[in-house]
Amino acid sequence: MFIVMIMSMTILLENRHNSIPSNRFRITGKIMKTLYYSIRVLMAFIYSLGIFLCVPDDQKGALLQILKEIPCPTEEFFTVKEIFVLCIDDYYINFLASITALGVLFECSQMLFFMLCCLYYLFFAINGFTSKKTRKLQIAFFGSIILQVSIPVMFLLPSFVFMVFSVVMGYYNQALTNFAVLHASVHGFLSTVVVLVIHKPYRNFIRSFFCKSVKPEVTIKSVMDTRRMSVFPTHVTT
């Protein structure tokens, strides 16, 4: 699922890339946008489906074959009642690893292209902006997206590199595999925290949820006092 996560991060940068008015590399046409997103969704679906295309029918035989390749597995290999083997074909496993590596490389190249375009039009080709405030807001939004994307990359990329290395080189280390999975799973919690902190509407809501502001109460009270003074006069002149 790493490549699907990379695709979602690429879409974030592509959206920020298209929001710059002076960017001549924007995807503006509805047909091109529909085609671009449809191809990406189709690629993610085919890739996710491809993982389950080579599931062995004889699960017990597959477990025995794995036991031959890994003579000293962990204790759970024998104690857990239900272990599901996805694939035992080495050629197909290497094929999936190669496709995954190419897909990640393709997505990373797109992310790098969108980032460079945003940097160029936000900091160098600034004549396309009609307002300095708009440019500052665009820079702030771009920085937030970069920070939001960097957390999954930092936690998913090392685990991905280790998994590909293990498959290609035939290296097995259960302790490092468990650590790689745990390291990758942390990105969900940290990404949620970062999104709540860096985006102002979410940050204000969290702040108001824990500590209520006094200013709205003062404003409401002053309005009510004004209304009372206008409705009920305190002095009548005859």
PDB file of C-alpha atoms in Angstrom:
ATOM      1  CA  MET A   1       0.000   0.000   0.000  1.00  0.00           C
ATOM      2  CA  PHE A   2       3.053   2.258   0.053  1.00  0.00           C
ATOM      3  CA  ILE A   3       2.654   3.216  -3.594  1.00  0.00           C
ATOM      4  CA  VAL A   4      -1.010   4.144  -2.986  1.00  0.00           C
ATOM      5  CA  MET A   5       0.086   6.450  -0.152  1.00  0.00           C
ATOM      6  CA  ILE A   6       2.664   8.022  -2.464  1.00  0.00           C
ATOM      7  CA  MET A   7      -0.088   8.628  -5.030  1.00  0.00           C
ATOM      8  CA  SER A   8      -2.192  10.494  -2.474  1.00  0.00           C
ATOM      9  CA  MET A   9       0.768  12.704  -1.553  1.00  0.00           C
ATOM     10  CA  THR A  10       1.413  13.413  -5.238  1.00  0.00           C
ATOM     11  CA  ILE A  11      -2.197  14.569  -5.618  1.00  0.00           C
ATOM     12  CA  LEU A  12      -1.713  17.029  -2.743  1.00  0.00           C
ATOM     13  CA  LEU A  13       1.306  18.583  -4.434  1.00  0.00           C
ATOM     14  CA  GLU A  14      -0.411  18.548  -7.828  1.00  0.00           C
ATOM     15  CA  ASN A  15      -3.363  20.437  -6.347  1.00  0.00           C
ATOM     16  CA  ARG A  16      -1.067  23.071  -4.878  1.00  0.00           C
ATOM     17  CA  HIS A  17       0.810  23.191  -8.194  1.00  0.00           C
ATOM     18  CA  ASN A  18      -2.430  23.889 -10.108  1.00  0.00           C
ATOM     19  CA  SER A  19      -3.502  26.646  -7.715  1.00  0.00           C
ATOM     20  CA  ILE A  20      -0.742  29.019  -8.869  1.00  0.00           C
ATOM     21  CA  PRO A  21      -2.314  31.242 -11.566  1.00  0.00           C
ATOM     22  CA  SER A  22       0.917  32.054 -13.424  1.00  0.00           C
ATOM     23  CA  ASN A  23       2.022  28.413 -13.669  1.00  0.00           C
ATOM     24  CA  ARG A  24       2.026  27.448 -17.338  1.00  0.00           C
ATOM     25  CA  PHE A  25       2.344  23.728 -16.499  1.00  0.00           C
ATOM     26  CA  ARG A  26      -1.057  23.588 -14.808  1.00  0.00           C
ATOM     27  CA  ILE A  27      -3.584  20.931 -15.760  1.00  0.00           C
ATOM     28  CA  THR A  28      -6.478  23.230 -16.582  1.00  0.00           C
ATOM     29  CA  GLY A  29      -8.800  21.378 -18.969  1.00  0.00           C
ATOM     30  CA  LYS A  30     -11.597  19.279 -17.497  1.00  0.00           C
ATOM     31  CA  ILE A  31     -10.897  16.448 -19.921  1.00  0.00           C
ATOM     32  CA  MET A  32      -7.193  16.368 -19.035  1.00  0.00           C
ATOM     33  CA  LYS A  33      -7.952  16.471 -15.314  1.00  0.00           C
ATOM     34  CA  THR A  34     -10.485  13.659 -15.614  1.00  0.00           C
ATOM     35  CA  LEU A  35      -8.077  11.590 -17.675  1.00  0.00           C
ATOM     36  CA  TYR A  36      -5.171  12.244 -15.296  1.00  0.00           C
ATOM     37  CA  TYR A  37      -7.069  11.273 -12.145  1.00  0.00           C
ATOM     38  CA  SER A  38      -8.811   8.327 -13.824  1.00  0.00           C
ATOM     39  CA  ILE A  39      -5.485   6.837 -14.909  1.00  0.00           C
ATOM     40  CA  ARG A  40      -4.091   7.238 -11.405  1.00  0.00           C
ATOM     41  CA  VAL A  41      -7.092   5.586  -9.768  1.00  0.00           C
ATOM     42  CA  LEU A  42      -6.981   2.761 -12.312  1.00  0.00           C
ATOM     43  CA  MET A  43      -3.257   2.208 -11.701  1.00  0.00           C
ATOM     44  CA  ALA A  44      -3.789   2.056  -7.936  1.00  0.00           C
ATOM     45  CA  PHE A  45      -6.670  -0.408  -8.355  1.00  0.00           C
ATOM     46  CA  ILE A  46      -4.724  -2.703 -10.705  1.00  0.00           C
ATOM     47  CA  TYR A  47      -1.685  -2.633  -8.421  1.00  0.00           C
ATOM     48  CA  SER A  48      -3.756  -3.468  -5.330  1.00  0.00           C
ATOM     49  CA  LEU A  49      -5.531  -6.256  -7.214  1.00  0.00           C
ATOM     50  CA  GLY A  50      -2.261  -7.686  -8.527  1.00  0.00           C
ATOM     51  CA  ILE A  51      -1.156  -8.623  -5.001  1.00  0.00           C
ATOM     52  CA  PHE A  52      -3.928 -11.245  -4.814  1.00  0.00           C
ATOM     53  CA  LEU A  53      -3.552 -12.737  -8.308  1.00  0.00           C
ATOM     54  CA  CYS A  54      -1.053 -15.412  -7.316  1.00  0.00           C
ATOM     55  CA  VAL A  55      -2.535 -16.762  -4.067  1.00  0.00           C
ATOM     56  CA  PRO A  56      -1.742 -20.505  -3.775  1.00  0.00           C
ATOM     57  CA  ASP A  57      -4.731 -22.833  -3.519  1.00  0.00           C
ATOM     58  CA  ASP A  58      -2.908 -25.267  -1.254  1.00  0.00           C
ATOM     59  CA  GLN A  59      -2.160 -23.168   1.802  1.00  0.00           C
ATOM     60  CA  LYS A  60      -0.626 -26.073   3.761  1.00  0.00           C
ATOM     61  CA  GLY A  61       1.773 -26.840   0.922  1.00  0.00           C
ATOM     62  CA  ALA A  62       2.666 -23.163   0.721  1.00  0.00           C
ATOM     63  CA  LEU A  63       3.457 -23.119   4.434  1.00  0.00           C
ATOM     64  CA  LEU A  64       5.737 -26.140   4.019  1.00  0.00           C
ATOM     65  CA  GLN A  65       7.556 -24.450   1.159  1.00  0.00           C
ATOM     66  CA  ILE A  66       8.051 -21.338   3.267  1.00  0.00           C
ATOM     67  CA  LEU A  67       9.375 -23.543   6.066  1.00  0.00           C
ATOM     68  CA  LYS A  68      11.977 -24.939   3.651  1.00  0.00           C
ATOM     69  CA  GLU A  69      13.133 -21.468   2.676  1.00  0.00           C
ATOM     70  CA  ILE A  70      13.013 -20.147   6.263  1.00  0.00           C
ATOM     71  CA  PRO A  71      14.032 -23.113   8.446  1.00  0.00           C
ATOM     72  CA  CYS A  72      13.839 -21.186  11.732  1.00  0.00           C
ATOM     73  CA  PRO A  73      10.716 -18.989  11.678  1.00  0.00           C
ATOM     74  CA  THR A  74       9.212 -17.353  14.735  1.00  0.00           C
ATOM     75  CA  GLU A  75       7.094 -19.254  17.245  1.00  0.00           C
ATOM     76  CA  GLU A  76       3.864 -17.794  15.827  1.00  0.00           C
ATOM     77  CA  PHE A  77       4.450 -19.717  12.603  1.00  0.00           C
ATOM     78  CA  PHE A  78       3.559 -22.917  14.457  1.00  0.00           C
ATOM     79  CA  THR A  79       1.183 -21.644  17.148  1.00  0.00           C
ATOM     80  CA  VAL A  80      -1.162 -19.413  15.120  1.00  0.00           C
ATOM     81  CA  LYS A  81      -4.014 -21.442  13.649  1.00  0.00           C
ATOM     82  CA  GLU A  82      -4.716 -19.355  10.558  1.00  0.00           C
ATOM     83  CA  ILE A  83      -1.780 -18.118   8.459  1.00  0.00           C
ATOM     84  CA  PHE A  84      -2.629 -16.878   4.968  1.00  0.00           C
ATOM     85  CA  VAL A  85       0.086 -17.066   2.307  1.00  0.00           C
ATOM     86  CA  LEU A  86      -0.290 -14.541  -0.506  1.00  0.00           C
ATOM     87  CA  CYS A  87       2.388 -15.793  -2.884  1.00  0.00           C
ATOM     88  CA  ILE A  88       5.215 -18.350  -3.035  1.00  0.00           C
ATOM     89  CA  ASP A  89       6.292 -17.759  -6.645  1.00  0.00           C
ATOM     90  CA  ASP A  90       9.714 -16.088  -6.477  1.00  0.00           C
ATOM     91  CA  TYR A  91       9.424 -14.758 -10.034  1.00  0.00           C
ATOM     92  CA  TYR A  92       6.091 -13.076  -9.318  1.00  0.00           C
ATOM     93  CA  ILE A  93       7.372 -11.664  -6.008  1.00  0.00           C
ATOM     94  CA  ASN A  94      10.389 -10.119  -7.758  1.00  0.00           C
ATOM     95  CA  PHE A  95       8.067  -8.825 -10.476  1.00  0.00           C
ATOM     96  CA  LEU A  96       5.843  -7.089  -7.900  1.00  0.00           C
ATOM     97  CA  ALA A  97       8.893  -5.660  -6.156  1.00  0.00           C
ATOM     98  CA  SER A  98      10.185  -4.263  -9.464  1.00  0.00           C
ATOM     99  CA  ILE A  99       6.783  -2.772 -10.354  1.00  0.00           C
ATOM    100  CA  THR A 100       6.542  -1.225  -6.898  1.00  0.00           C
ATOM    101  CA  ALA A 101      10.016   0.298  -7.165  1.00  0.00           C
ATOM    102  CA  LEU A 102       9.255   1.731 -10.620  1.00  0.00           C
ATOM    103  CA  GLY A 103       5.914   3.081  -9.414  1.00  0.00           C
ATOM    104  CA  VAL A 104       7.497   4.780  -6.411  1.00  0.00           C
ATOM    105  CA  LEU A 105      10.222   6.242  -8.634  1.00  0.00           C
ATOM    106  CA  PHE A 106       7.582   7.569 -11.045  1.00  0.00           C
ATOM    107  CA  GLU A 107       5.543   9.120  -8.225  1.00  0.00           C
ATOM    108  CA  CYS A 108       8.607  10.658  -6.591  1.00  0.00           C
ATOM    109  CA  SER A 109       9.617  12.222  -9.927  1.00  0.00           C
ATOM    110  CA  GLN A 110       6.144  13.791 -10.201  1.00  0.00           C
ATOM    111  CA  MET A 111       6.347  15.080  -6.635  1.00  0.00           C
ATOM    112  CA  LEU A 112       9.763  16.590  -7.340  1.00  0.00           C
ATOM    113  CA  PHE A 113       8.463  18.244 -10.528  1.00  0.00           C
ATOM    114  CA  PHE A 114       5.461  19.778  -8.754  1.00  0.00           C
ATOM    115  CA  MET A 115       7.649  21.005  -5.886  1.00  0.00           C
ATOM    116  CA  LEU A 116      10.180  22.618  -8.225  1.00  0.00           C
ATOM    117  CA  CYS A 117       7.413  24.327 -10.202  1.00  0.00           C
ATOM    118  CA  CYS A 118       5.876  25.696  -7.008  1.00  0.00           C
ATOM    119  CA  LEU A 119       9.248  26.931  -5.757  1.00  0.00           C
ATOM    120  CA  TYR A 120      10.016  28.628  -9.073  1.00  0.00           C
ATOM    121  CA  TYR A 121       6.704  30.451  -9.421  1.00  0.00           C
ATOM    122  CA  LEU A 122       6.449  31.369  -5.732  1.00  0.00           C
ATOM    123  CA  PHE A 123       9.991  32.687  -5.201  1.00  0.00           C
ATOM    124  CA  PHE A 124      11.442  33.572  -8.603  1.00  0.00           C
ATOM    125  CA  ALA A 125       8.739  34.256 -11.222  1.00  0.00           C
ATOM    126  CA  ILE A 126       6.681  36.445  -8.901  1.00  0.00           C
ATOM    127  CA  ASN A 127       5.425  38.867 -11.559  1.00  0.00           C
ATOM    128  CA  GLY A 128       2.385  36.684 -12.182  1.00  0.00           C
ATOM    129  CA  PHE A 129       0.914  37.560  -8.779  1.00  0.00           C
ATOM    130  CA  THR A 130      -1.321  40.607  -8.653  1.00  0.00           C
ATOM    131  CA  SER A 131      -1.143  40.853  -4.865  1.00  0.00           C
ATOM    132  CA  LYS A 132       1.637  40.357  -2.324  1.00  0.00           C
ATOM    133  CA  LYS A 133      -0.887  38.990   0.149  1.00  0.00           C
ATOM    134  CA  THR A 134      -1.971  36.303  -2.315  1.00  0.00           C
ATOM    135  CA  ARG A 135       1.654  35.280  -2.818  1.00  0.00           C
ATOM    136  CA  LYS A 136       2.237  35.081   0.937  1.00  0.00           C
ATOM    137  CA  LEU A 137      -0.846  32.907   1.357  1.00  0.00           C
ATOM    138  CA  GLN A 138       0.322  30.636  -1.459  1.00  0.00           C
ATOM    139  CA  ILE A 139       3.733  30.289   0.205  1.00  0.00           C
ATOM    140  CA  ALA A 140       2.097  29.484   3.544  1.00  0.00           C
ATOM    141  CA  PHE A 141      -0.152  26.845   1.983  1.00  0.00           C
ATOM    142  CA  PHE A 142       2.795  25.332   0.099  1.00  0.00           C
ATOM    143  CA  GLY A 143       4.852  25.108   3.292  1.00  0.00           C
ATOM    144  CA  SER A 144       1.973  23.383   5.074  1.00  0.00           C
ATOM    145  CA  ILE A 145       1.630  20.815   2.281  1.00  0.00           C
ATOM    146  CA  ILE A 146       5.387  20.137   2.280  1.00  0.00           C
ATOM    147  CA  LEU A 147       5.332  19.539   6.023  1.00  0.00           C
ATOM    148  CA  GLN A 148       2.254  17.333   5.724  1.00  0.00           C
ATOM    149  CA  VAL A 149       3.856  15.237   2.981  1.00  0.00           C
ATOM    150  CA  SER A 150       7.284  14.960   4.630  1.00  0.00           C
ATOM    151  CA  ILE A 151       5.987  12.986   7.641  1.00  0.00           C
ATOM    152  CA  PRO A 152       4.732   9.950   5.662  1.00  0.00           C
ATOM    153  CA  VAL A 153       7.829  10.025   3.465  1.00  0.00           C
ATOM    154  CA  MET A 154      10.189   9.970   6.448  1.00  0.00           C
ATOM    155  CA  PHE A 155       8.398   7.014   8.026  1.00  0.00           C
ATOM    156  CA  LEU A 156       7.387   5.011   4.962  1.00  0.00           C
ATOM    157  CA  LEU A 157      10.448   5.354   2.747  1.00  0.00           C
ATOM    158  CA  PRO A 158      12.985   3.593   5.060  1.00  0.00           C
ATOM    159  CA  SER A 159      10.582   0.688   5.586  1.00  0.00           C
ATOM    160  CA  PHE A 160       9.958   0.476   1.849  1.00  0.00           C
ATOM    161  CA  VAL A 161      13.680   0.413   1.064  1.00  0.00           C
ATOM    162  CA  PHE A 162      14.238  -2.373   3.601  1.00  0.00           C
ATOM    163  CA  MET A 163      11.353  -4.452   2.219  1.00  0.00           C
ATOM    164  CA  VAL A 164      12.581  -4.159  -1.373  1.00  0.00           C
ATOM    165  CA  PHE A 165      16.116  -4.994  -0.271  1.00  0.00           C
ATOM    166  CA  SER A 166      14.869  -8.075   1.614  1.00  0.00           C
ATOM    167  CA  VAL A 167      12.896  -9.342  -1.390  1.00  0.00           C
ATOM    168  CA  VAL A 168      15.601  -8.724  -3.991  1.00  0.00           C
ATOM    169  CA  MET A 169      18.516 -10.019  -1.909  1.00  0.00           C
ATOM    170  CA  GLY A 170      16.576 -12.839  -0.236  1.00  0.00           C
ATOM    171  CA  TYR A 171      17.458 -11.493   3.204  1.00  0.00           C
ATOM    172  CA  TYR A 172      15.297 -12.577   6.148  1.00  0.00           C
ATOM    173  CA  ASN A 173      15.349 -10.952   9.556  1.00  0.00           C
ATOM    174  CA  GLN A 174      12.090 -11.117  11.491  1.00  0.00           C
ATOM    175  CA  ALA A 175      13.149  -8.561  14.089  1.00  0.00           C
ATOM    176  CA  LEU A 176      14.031  -5.949  11.447  1.00  0.00           C
ATOM    177  CA  THR A 177      10.869  -6.780   9.512  1.00  0.00           C
ATOM    178  CA  ASN A 178       8.723  -6.190  12.599  1.00  0.00           C
ATOM    179  CA  PHE A 179      10.574  -2.956  13.314  1.00  0.00           C
ATOM    180  CA  ALA A 180      10.069  -1.788   9.700  1.00  0.00           C
ATOM    181  CA  VAL A 181       6.319  -2.453   9.911  1.00  0.00           C
ATOM    182  CA  LEU A 182       6.037  -0.630  13.246  1.00  0.00           C
ATOM    183  CA  HIS A 183       8.111   2.259  11.933  1.00  0.00           C
ATOM    184  CA  ALA A 184       5.815   2.611   8.916  1.00  0.00           C
ATOM    185  CA  SER A 185       2.627   2.359  10.982  1.00  0.00           C
ATOM    186  CA  VAL A 186       3.580   5.375  13.124  1.00  0.00           C
ATOM    187  CA  HIS A 187       3.112   7.737  10.169  1.00  0.00           C
ATOM    188  CA  GLY A 188      -0.700   7.645  10.485  1.00  0.00           C
ATOM    189  CA  PHE A 189      -0.759   9.087  13.997  1.00  0.00           C
ATOM    190  CA  LEU A 190       1.964  11.654  13.343  1.00  0.00           C
ATOM    191  CA  SER A 191       0.381  12.749  10.056  1.00  0.00           C
ATOM    192  CA  THR A 192      -2.922  13.354  11.831  1.00  0.00           C
ATOM    193  CA  VAL A 193      -1.212  15.425  14.525  1.00  0.00           C
ATOM    194  CA  VAL A 194       0.676  17.467  11.922  1.00  0.00           C
ATOM    195  CA  VAL A 195      -2.499  18.165   9.916  1.00  0.00           C
ATOM    196  CA  LEU A 196      -4.289  19.372  13.056  1.00  0.00           C
ATOM    197  CA  VAL A 197      -1.383  21.628  13.987  1.00  0.00           C
ATOM    198  CA  ILE A 198      -0.268  23.209  10.704  1.00  0.00           C
ATOM    199  CA  HIS A 199      -3.680  24.056   9.208  1.00  0.00           C
ATOM    200  CA  LYS A 200      -5.205  27.093  10.897  1.00  0.00           C
ATOM    201  CA  PRO A 201      -8.924  26.063  10.864  1.00  0.00           C
ATOM    202  CA  TYR A 202      -8.121  22.731  12.506  1.00  0.00           C
ATOM    203  CA  ARG A 203      -5.730  24.406  14.933  1.00  0.00           C
ATOM    204  CA  ASN A 204      -8.297  27.003  15.964  1.00  0.00           C
ATOM    205  CA  PHE A 205     -10.947  24.336  16.478  1.00  0.00           C
ATOM    206  CA  ILE A 206      -8.656  22.251  18.701  1.00  0.00           C
ATOM    207  CA  ARG A 207      -7.700  25.377  20.648  1.00  0.00           C
ATOM    208  CA  SER A 208     -11.331  26.403  21.129  1.00  0.00           C
ATOM    209  CA  PHE A 209     -12.209  22.868  22.128  1.00  0.00           C
ATOM    210  CA  PHE A 210      -9.814  22.905  25.090  1.00  0.00           C
ATOM    211  CA  CYS A 211      -9.897  26.574  26.069  1.00  0.00           C
ATOM    212  CA  LYS A 212     -12.807  28.877  25.363  1.00  0.00           C
ATOM    213  CA  SER A 213     -12.070  32.436  24.400  1.00  0.00           C
ATOM    214  CA  VAL A 214     -13.435  35.346  26.448  1.00  0.00           C
ATOM    215  CA  LYS A 215     -13.768  37.814  23.564  1.00  0.00           C
ATOM    216  CA  PRO A 216     -16.998  36.447  22.052  1.00  0.00           C
ATOM    217  CA  GLU A 217     -18.770  36.713  25.406  1.00  0.00           C
ATOM    218  CA  VAL A 218     -17.705  40.360  25.807  1.00  0.00           C
ATOM    219  CA  THR A 219     -18.883  41.166  22.283  1.00  0.00           C
ATOM    220  CA  ILE A 220     -22.279  39.582  22.819  1.00  0.00           C
ATOM    221  CA  LYS A 221     -22.717  41.376  26.132  1.00  0.00           C
ATOM    222  CA  SER A 222     -21.905  44.763  24.620  1.00  0.00           C
ATOM    223  CA  VAL A 223     -24.402  44.197  21.815  1.00  0.00           C
ATOM    224  CA  MET A 224     -27.115  43.246  24.331  1.00  0.00           C
ATOM    225  CA  ASP A 225     -26.374  46.314  26.437  1.00  0.00           C
ATOM    226  CA  THR A 226     -26.636  48.536  23.367  1.00  0.00           C
ATOM    227  CA  ARG A 227     -29.946  47.018  22.425  1.00  0.00           C
ATOM    228  CA  ARG A 228     -31.301  47.554  25.937  1.00  0.00           C
ATOM    229  CA  MET A 229     -30.215  51.174  25.938  1.00  0.00           C
ATOM    230  CA  SER A 230     -31.871  51.780  22.581  1.00  0.00           C
ATOM    231  CA  VAL A 231     -35.152  50.113  23.550  1.00  0.00           C
ATOM    232  CA  PHE A 232     -35.477  51.388  27.098  1.00  0.00           C
ATOM    233  CA  PRO A 233     -34.450  55.092  27.353  1.00  0.00           C
ATOM    234  CA  THR A 234     -33.200  56.163  30.739  1.00  0.00           C
ATOM    235  CA  HIS A 235     -34.226  59.837  30.468  1.00  0.00           C
ATOM    236  CA  VAL A 236     -37.293  61.484  28.956  1.00  0.00           C
ATOM    237  CA  THR A 237     -37.373  65.229  28.236  1.00  0.00           C
ATOM    238  CA  THR A 238     -40.709  67.094  28.246  1.00  0.00           C
TER     239      THR A 238
END
